[in-house]
Coordinates of C-alpha atoms (C1' of nucleotides) in Angstrom, one line a residue:
Chain A
M61 CA 0.5 -121.2 103.9
P62 CA 1.5 -120.8 100.5
K63 CA 2.4 -117.7 99.2
D64 CA 1.4 -118.3 95.6
F65 CA -0.7 -120.4 93.5
E66 CA 0.6 -121.8 90.3
S67 CA -1.0 -124.2 88.0
S68 CA 0.5 -127.7 87.4
Q69 CA 1.5 -126.4 83.8
E70 CA 3.4 -123.9 85.2
S71 CA 5.0 -126.3 87.8
Y72 CA 5.8 -128.4 84.8
A73 CA 7.3 -125.9 83.0
K74 CA 9.5 -124.8 85.8
E75 CA 10.5 -128.1 86.2
V76 CA 11.7 -128.8 82.8
L77 CA 13.6 -125.4 82.6
R78 CA 15.2 -126.2 85.8
E79 CA 16.4 -129.5 84.7
K80 CA 17.8 -128.0 81.8
G81 CA 19.6 -125.3 83.7
L82 CA 17.5 -122.7 82.1
K83 CA 15.7 -119.9 84.2
S84 CA 12.0 -119.6 85.1
T85 CA 11.3 -116.0 84.3
A86 CA 8.1 -114.2 84.5
Q87 CA 8.0 -113.9 80.6
R88 CA 8.4 -117.3 80.2
L89 CA 5.6 -118.4 82.7
A90 CA 3.5 -116.0 81.3
V91 CA 3.9 -117.4 78.0
V92 CA 2.7 -121.1 79.7
H93 CA -0.4 -119.3 81.5
V94 CA -1.5 -117.6 78.5
L95 CA -1.2 -120.5 76.4
H96 CA -2.8 -123.0 78.9
T97 CA -5.6 -121.1 80.0
S98 CA -6.7 -119.9 76.4
G99 CA -8.1 -123.1 74.9
K100 CA -7.2 -122.4 71.7
S101 CA -4.2 -121.8 69.5
L102 CA -2.7 -118.4 69.8
S103 CA -0.4 -116.7 67.2
V104 CA 2.9 -114.8 68.2
S105 CA 1.3 -111.8 68.2
E106 CA -1.5 -112.6 70.1
I107 CA 0.5 -114.1 72.7
H108 CA 2.8 -111.1 72.7
Q109 CA -0.3 -109.1 73.4
E110 CA -1.8 -111.2 76.4
V111 CA 1.9 -111.3 77.8
K112 CA 1.9 -107.7 77.8
D113 CA -1.3 -107.2 79.5
M114 CA 0.1 -109.5 82.4
L115 CA 3.2 -107.8 82.6
G116 CA 3.7 -104.8 80.9
A117 CA 6.3 -104.1 78.4
T118 CA 7.6 -106.9 76.9
G119 CA 10.1 -107.5 73.9
L120 CA 8.4 -109.3 71.2
A121 CA 11.8 -110.8 70.6
T122 CA 11.5 -112.3 73.8
I123 CA 8.3 -114.1 72.9
Y124 CA 9.8 -115.5 69.9
R125 CA 13.0 -116.8 71.7
T126 CA 10.8 -118.5 74.4
L127 CA 8.4 -120.0 72.0
E128 CA 11.3 -121.7 69.9
M129 CA 12.8 -123.0 73.1
F130 CA 9.4 -124.1 74.3
E131 CA 9.0 -125.9 71.4
D132 CA 12.4 -127.7 71.3
L133 CA 11.7 -128.6 75.1
G134 CA 8.3 -130.2 74.0
I135 CA 6.4 -127.7 76.4
V136 CA 4.5 -126.3 73.5
K137 CA 3.5 -127.3 70.1
R138 CA 3.1 -125.4 67.0
L139 CA 0.0 -126.0 64.7
H140 CA -0.4 -124.9 61.1
F141 CA -3.5 -123.7 59.5
P142 CA -4.9 -124.5 56.0
G143 CA -4.7 -121.2 54.8
G144 CA -1.2 -120.7 55.9
G145 CA -0.3 -119.4 59.3
Y146 CA 0.4 -121.0 62.7
G147 CA -0.2 -120.9 66.2
Y148 CA 0.8 -122.2 69.3
T149 CA -0.9 -124.7 71.8
F150 CA 0.5 -125.9 75.3
C151 CA 1.1 -129.7 75.3
Q152 CA 3.2 -130.2 78.5
G153 CA 5.5 -132.8 77.0
R154 CA 2.9 -135.2 76.0
H155 CA 2.7 -136.9 72.7
V156 CA -0.8 -135.5 71.8
H157 CA -2.6 -134.7 68.6
H158 CA -5.0 -131.9 68.0
M159 CA -8.3 -131.0 66.6
V160 CA -8.6 -127.4 65.5
C161 CA -11.6 -125.5 65.0
V162 CA -11.5 -123.8 61.5
D163 CA -13.7 -121.0 62.7
C164 CA -12.5 -120.3 66.1
K165 CA -9.1 -121.8 66.1
G166 CA -10.1 -123.6 69.5
V167 CA -7.8 -126.7 70.1
F168 CA -9.0 -129.7 71.5
D169 CA -6.7 -132.7 72.7
F170 CA -6.9 -136.1 70.9
P171 CA -4.8 -138.4 73.1
E172 CA -5.1 -141.5 71.1
C173 CA -2.6 -141.7 68.4
P174 CA -4.2 -142.8 65.2
V175 CA -1.1 -144.0 63.6
E176 CA 0.0 -145.8 66.6
N177 CA -0.4 -149.2 65.6
F178 CA -0.3 -148.2 61.5
D179 CA 1.5 -150.4 59.4
Y180 CA 4.2 -148.9 57.8
S181 CA 5.1 -151.6 55.8
S182 CA 4.6 -150.0 52.5
V183 CA 6.6 -147.2 53.1
E184 CA 9.3 -149.1 55.0
K185 CA 9.4 -151.3 51.7
Q186 CA 10.8 -148.3 50.0
G187 CA 13.6 -148.0 52.5
F188 CA 12.0 -145.0 54.4
R189 CA 12.7 -145.1 58.1
V190 CA 9.8 -143.6 59.9
K191 CA 10.7 -141.5 63.1
D192 CA 8.2 -139.0 63.7
H193 CA 4.7 -137.9 62.8
F194 CA 2.5 -135.0 62.7
I195 CA -1.3 -134.9 62.8
Q196 CA -3.8 -132.6 62.9
L197 CA -7.6 -133.0 62.5
F198 CA -9.7 -130.0 61.2
G199 CA -13.2 -129.6 61.6
Q200 CA -15.8 -127.4 64.0
C201 CA -16.5 -127.5 67.4
V202 CA -19.8 -127.6 68.8
K203 CA -20.1 -124.0 69.6
C204 CA -19.2 -123.0 66.2
A205 CA -21.4 -125.4 64.6
E206 CA -24.4 -124.3 66.5
A207 CA -23.5 -120.5 65.8
A208 CA -23.6 -121.2 62.1
Chain B
M154 CA 3.6 -134.8 14.8
P155 CA 3.1 -133.2 18.3
K156 CA 4.8 -129.9 18.3
D157 CA 5.4 -130.1 21.8
F158 CA 5.5 -132.9 24.8
E159 CA 3.9 -132.4 28.0
S160 CA 3.8 -134.2 30.9
S161 CA 0.5 -135.6 32.6
Q162 CA 1.2 -133.4 35.4
E163 CA 0.9 -130.5 33.2
S164 CA -2.0 -131.6 31.3
Y165 CA -3.8 -132.4 34.5
A166 CA -2.8 -128.4 35.8
K167 CA -4.3 -127.0 32.4
E168 CA -7.3 -129.0 32.7
V169 CA -8.0 -128.0 36.3
L170 CA -7.2 -124.3 35.3
R171 CA -9.3 -124.5 32.3
E172 CA -12.4 -125.5 34.2
K173 CA -12.1 -122.6 36.6
G174 CA -11.8 -120.2 33.9
L175 CA -8.0 -119.5 35.0
K176 CA -5.5 -119.0 32.3
S177 CA -2.4 -121.8 31.7
T178 CA 0.5 -119.3 31.6
A179 CA 4.1 -120.4 31.2
Q180 CA 4.9 -119.3 34.6
R181 CA 2.0 -121.7 36.1
L182 CA 3.1 -124.5 34.0
A183 CA 6.9 -124.2 34.6
V184 CA 5.7 -124.3 38.4
V185 CA 4.1 -127.3 37.9
H186 CA 7.2 -128.8 36.1
V187 CA 9.5 -127.9 38.5
L188 CA 7.6 -129.5 41.4
H189 CA 6.8 -132.8 39.9
T190 CA 10.2 -133.3 38.6
S191 CA 12.0 -132.3 41.7
G192 CA 11.0 -135.3 43.9
K193 CA 11.6 -133.3 46.9
S194 CA 9.8 -130.5 48.8
L195 CA 10.8 -127.1 47.4
S196 CA 10.6 -123.8 49.1
V197 CA 9.2 -120.7 47.5
S198 CA 12.8 -119.4 46.7
E199 CA 13.9 -122.8 45.3
I200 CA 11.0 -122.5 43.0
H201 CA 11.2 -119.1 42.2
Q202 CA 15.1 -119.9 40.9
E203 CA 14.0 -123.0 39.1
V204 CA 11.3 -121.1 37.1
K205 CA 13.7 -118.4 36.4
D206 CA 16.3 -120.9 35.2
M207 CA 13.4 -122.1 32.8
L208 CA 11.9 -118.9 31.6
G209 CA 14.3 -116.0 32.5
A210 CA 13.3 -113.0 34.4
T211 CA 10.0 -114.0 36.5
G212 CA 8.4 -111.9 39.3
L213 CA 8.8 -113.5 42.9
A214 CA 5.2 -112.5 43.4
T215 CA 3.9 -114.5 40.8
I216 CA 5.5 -117.5 42.3
Y217 CA 3.6 -116.7 45.6
R218 CA 0.2 -116.2 43.8
T219 CA 0.7 -119.0 41.9
L220 CA 1.3 -121.3 44.9
E221 CA -1.5 -119.9 46.9
M222 CA -3.9 -120.8 44.1
F223 CA -2.3 -124.4 43.3
E224 CA -2.9 -125.0 47.1
D225 CA -6.5 -124.0 46.7
L226 CA -7.3 -126.0 43.6
G227 CA -5.5 -129.0 45.2
I228 CA -2.7 -129.2 42.9
V229 CA 0.1 -128.6 45.3
K230 CA 0.4 -129.1 49.0
R231 CA 2.3 -127.3 51.4
L232 CA 4.4 -129.3 53.8
H233 CA 5.8 -127.9 57.2
F234 CA 9.2 -129.1 58.8
P235 CA 9.7 -129.5 62.3
G236 CA 12.2 -126.6 62.8
G237 CA 9.8 -124.4 61.0
G238 CA 9.9 -123.5 57.3
Y239 CA 7.7 -125.1 54.7
G240 CA 8.0 -126.3 51.2
Y241 CA 5.5 -127.3 48.3
T242 CA 5.2 -130.7 46.9
F243 CA 3.0 -131.6 43.8
C244 CA 0.0 -133.7 44.6
Q245 CA -2.2 -133.6 41.6
G246 CA -5.6 -133.3 43.4
R247 CA -5.2 -136.6 45.1
H248 CA -5.6 -137.1 48.7
V249 CA -2.0 -138.4 49.6
H250 CA 0.1 -138.1 52.6
H251 CA 3.7 -137.8 52.8
M252 CA 6.8 -138.8 54.0
V253 CA 9.5 -136.2 54.4
C254 CA 13.3 -137.1 54.6
V255 CA 14.3 -134.7 57.3
D256 CA 17.8 -134.8 56.1
C257 CA 17.4 -134.2 52.3
K258 CA 13.7 -133.0 52.3
G259 CA 12.8 -135.9 49.7
V260 CA 9.2 -136.3 49.7
F261 CA 7.7 -140.0 49.3
D262 CA 3.9 -140.5 48.8
F263 CA 2.2 -142.4 50.9
P264 CA -1.4 -143.2 49.5
E265 CA -2.9 -145.0 52.5
C266 CA -4.5 -143.0 54.6
P267 CA -3.7 -144.0 58.3
V268 CA -6.7 -142.4 59.7
E269 CA -9.3 -143.4 57.2
N270 CA -10.8 -146.1 59.3
F271 CA -10.0 -144.6 62.5
D272 CA -12.5 -144.4 65.4
Y273 CA -13.3 -140.7 65.9
S274 CA -15.8 -141.5 68.5
S275 CA -13.9 -140.0 71.5
V276 CA -13.5 -136.7 70.1
E277 CA -16.9 -136.5 68.5
K278 CA -18.2 -137.3 71.9
Q279 CA -16.9 -133.7 72.7
G280 CA -18.9 -132.3 69.7
F281 CA -16.4 -131.7 67.5
R282 CA -17.0 -132.6 63.7
V283 CA -13.9 -133.8 61.7
K284 CA -14.0 -132.5 58.3
D285 CA -10.2 -133.0 57.2
H286 CA -6.8 -133.8 58.3
F287 CA -3.2 -133.4 57.7
I288 CA -0.7 -136.1 58.3
Q289 CA 3.1 -135.9 57.7
L290 CA 5.3 -138.6 58.4
F291 CA 9.1 -137.8 59.2
G292 CA 12.3 -139.7 59.1
Q293 CA 15.0 -140.8 57.0
C294 CA 15.3 -142.1 53.3
V295 CA 17.4 -144.8 52.2
K296 CA 20.0 -142.6 50.7
C297 CA 20.4 -140.6 54.0
A298 CA 20.5 -143.3 56.1
E299 CA 23.4 -145.0 54.0
A300 CA 25.3 -141.8 53.7
A301 CA 25.2 -141.2 57.6
Chain C
dA238 C1' 23.2 -110.0 100.2
dC239 C1' 26.6 -111.0 96.6
dC240 C1' 28.1 -112.8 91.9
dT241 C1' 27.6 -114.1 87.5
dA242 C1' 25.7 -116.3 83.4
dA243 C1' 21.4 -115.9 81.3
dA244 C1' 17.6 -113.3 80.0
dT245 C1' 15.5 -109.3 78.4
dG246 C1' 14.0 -105.0 75.8
dA247 C1' 14.7 -101.7 72.4
dG248 C1' 15.4 -101.0 68.1
dA249 C1' 18.0 -101.8 64.1
dA250 C1' 18.6 -105.2 60.4
dT251 C1' 16.8 -108.7 57.7
dA252 C1' 13.9 -111.7 55.4
dA253 C1' 9.3 -112.8 54.0
dT254 C1' 5.0 -111.6 51.7
dT255 C1' 1.7 -108.8 49.9
dT256 C1' 0.1 -104.8 47.3
dT257 C1' -0.2 -101.8 43.5
dC258 C1' -0.6 -100.5 38.8
dA259 C1' 0.9 -100.1 34.0
dA260 C1' 2.2 -103.3 30.4
dT261 C1' 1.7 -107.8 28.6
dT262 C1' -0.6 -112.1 27.2
dG263 C1' -3.7 -116.1 26.7
dA264 C1' -8.3 -117.6 25.3
dC265 C1' -12.3 -117.1 23.0
dC266 C1' -14.7 -115.5 19.0
dT267 C1' -15.1 -114.6 14.5
Chain D
dA288 C1' -4.7 -115.5 11.7
dG289 C1' -6.3 -111.2 13.9
dG290 C1' -9.0 -108.5 17.3
dT291 C1' -10.7 -108.1 21.9
dC292 C1' -10.7 -108.1 26.8
dA293 C1' -10.5 -109.9 31.3
dA294 C1' -6.7 -112.3 33.4
dT295 C1' -2.2 -112.1 34.4
dT296 C1' 2.4 -110.5 34.9
dG297 C1' 6.9 -107.8 36.4
dA298 C1' 8.9 -104.5 39.4
dA299 C1' 9.0 -101.8 43.0
dA300 C1' 7.0 -100.0 47.0
dA301 C1' 4.8 -101.3 51.2
dT302 C1' 3.8 -104.0 54.7
dT303 C1' 4.7 -107.6 57.8
dA304 C1' 7.5 -111.1 60.1
dT305 C1' 11.5 -112.6 62.0
dT306 C1' 16.2 -112.4 63.8
dC307 C1' 20.1 -109.8 65.6
dT308 C1' 22.7 -106.7 68.5
dC309 C1' 24.3 -105.1 72.6
dA310 C1' 23.5 -102.5 76.9
dT311 C1' 20.9 -103.5 81.1
dT312 C1' 18.7 -106.5 84.2
dT313 C1' 17.5 -110.4 86.8
dA314 C1' 17.2 -115.4 88.7
dG315 C1' 19.5 -118.7 91.1
dG316 C1' 23.2 -120.4 93.7
dT317 C1' 26.5 -119.5 97.2

DNA sequence: ACCTAAATGAGAATAATTTTCAATTGACCT
DNA sequence: AGGTCAATTGAAAATTATTCTCATTTAGGT
């Protein structure tokens, strides 16, 4: 019988790490766990705190290093908030956009891409070649709307 | 005859400030000037440097305070770059999106809104009420494409 | 079980941002 | 044009965020 149950999100991260010759450390897997179970965007220090709750003493630098690496690998995505400040959310390498509740910072996936079929001719006329895009929707989730 | 010529961007900022009972100081107008003439997104310290070039000694805190205020007033917009880091661009209260050249950080306006007529029903089904959005396109401008 | 490169932790170092407060200045009112 | 006063500024200190260094630990292949 299996010795240990792991989420598909953790397996996914392990696989990506292995492909790149990087190690699946307890700290890295804890970051994945914390992010994918939280349902909301977490700041670096929130992630640090939760990883410490799981593993005990953990260096903050490790959290920074892990998040930067995960962002490059497409495992997590960095979201920015209107007032300034940012947080991370798990995205598992998919091209997803997110709705962020401005009250609770809850993150909701938004898999259809609003600009997928958009006609860029007006900007391409200026010679600009579009290569990527960043989209975030802001609003209020049900819970926060009811609480208000 | 007019003693002093000012851009429509500066008049606009003055007007917004006056409406809110805020003062049009030399520092604030210099920030507007620097941003709207630069054609690209500028970091806080770049803005600080250019304002110092115009006015002489200027506190960095003033630049931070001004940019935060201008962002709230919709006079400027904060753009975020893929690697982390951000910059400001002038937007004169309009709802515009921007294309950012990842090489030179040049900013190009993009007045049509790609999500204007987008069907949010899939996210609204989850109870999420969309109130605002943030869109940025990344790519390469003509100059940088030719230089490459 | 060993080996080795990769990763970590702890703290120092650096960078970014905010706060404090006395001095200055812009806008309004004669 | 000058006076008044709240808003704003500059400078430095304080705080917060991020990166770096390096000795120690650890994952993953043999």
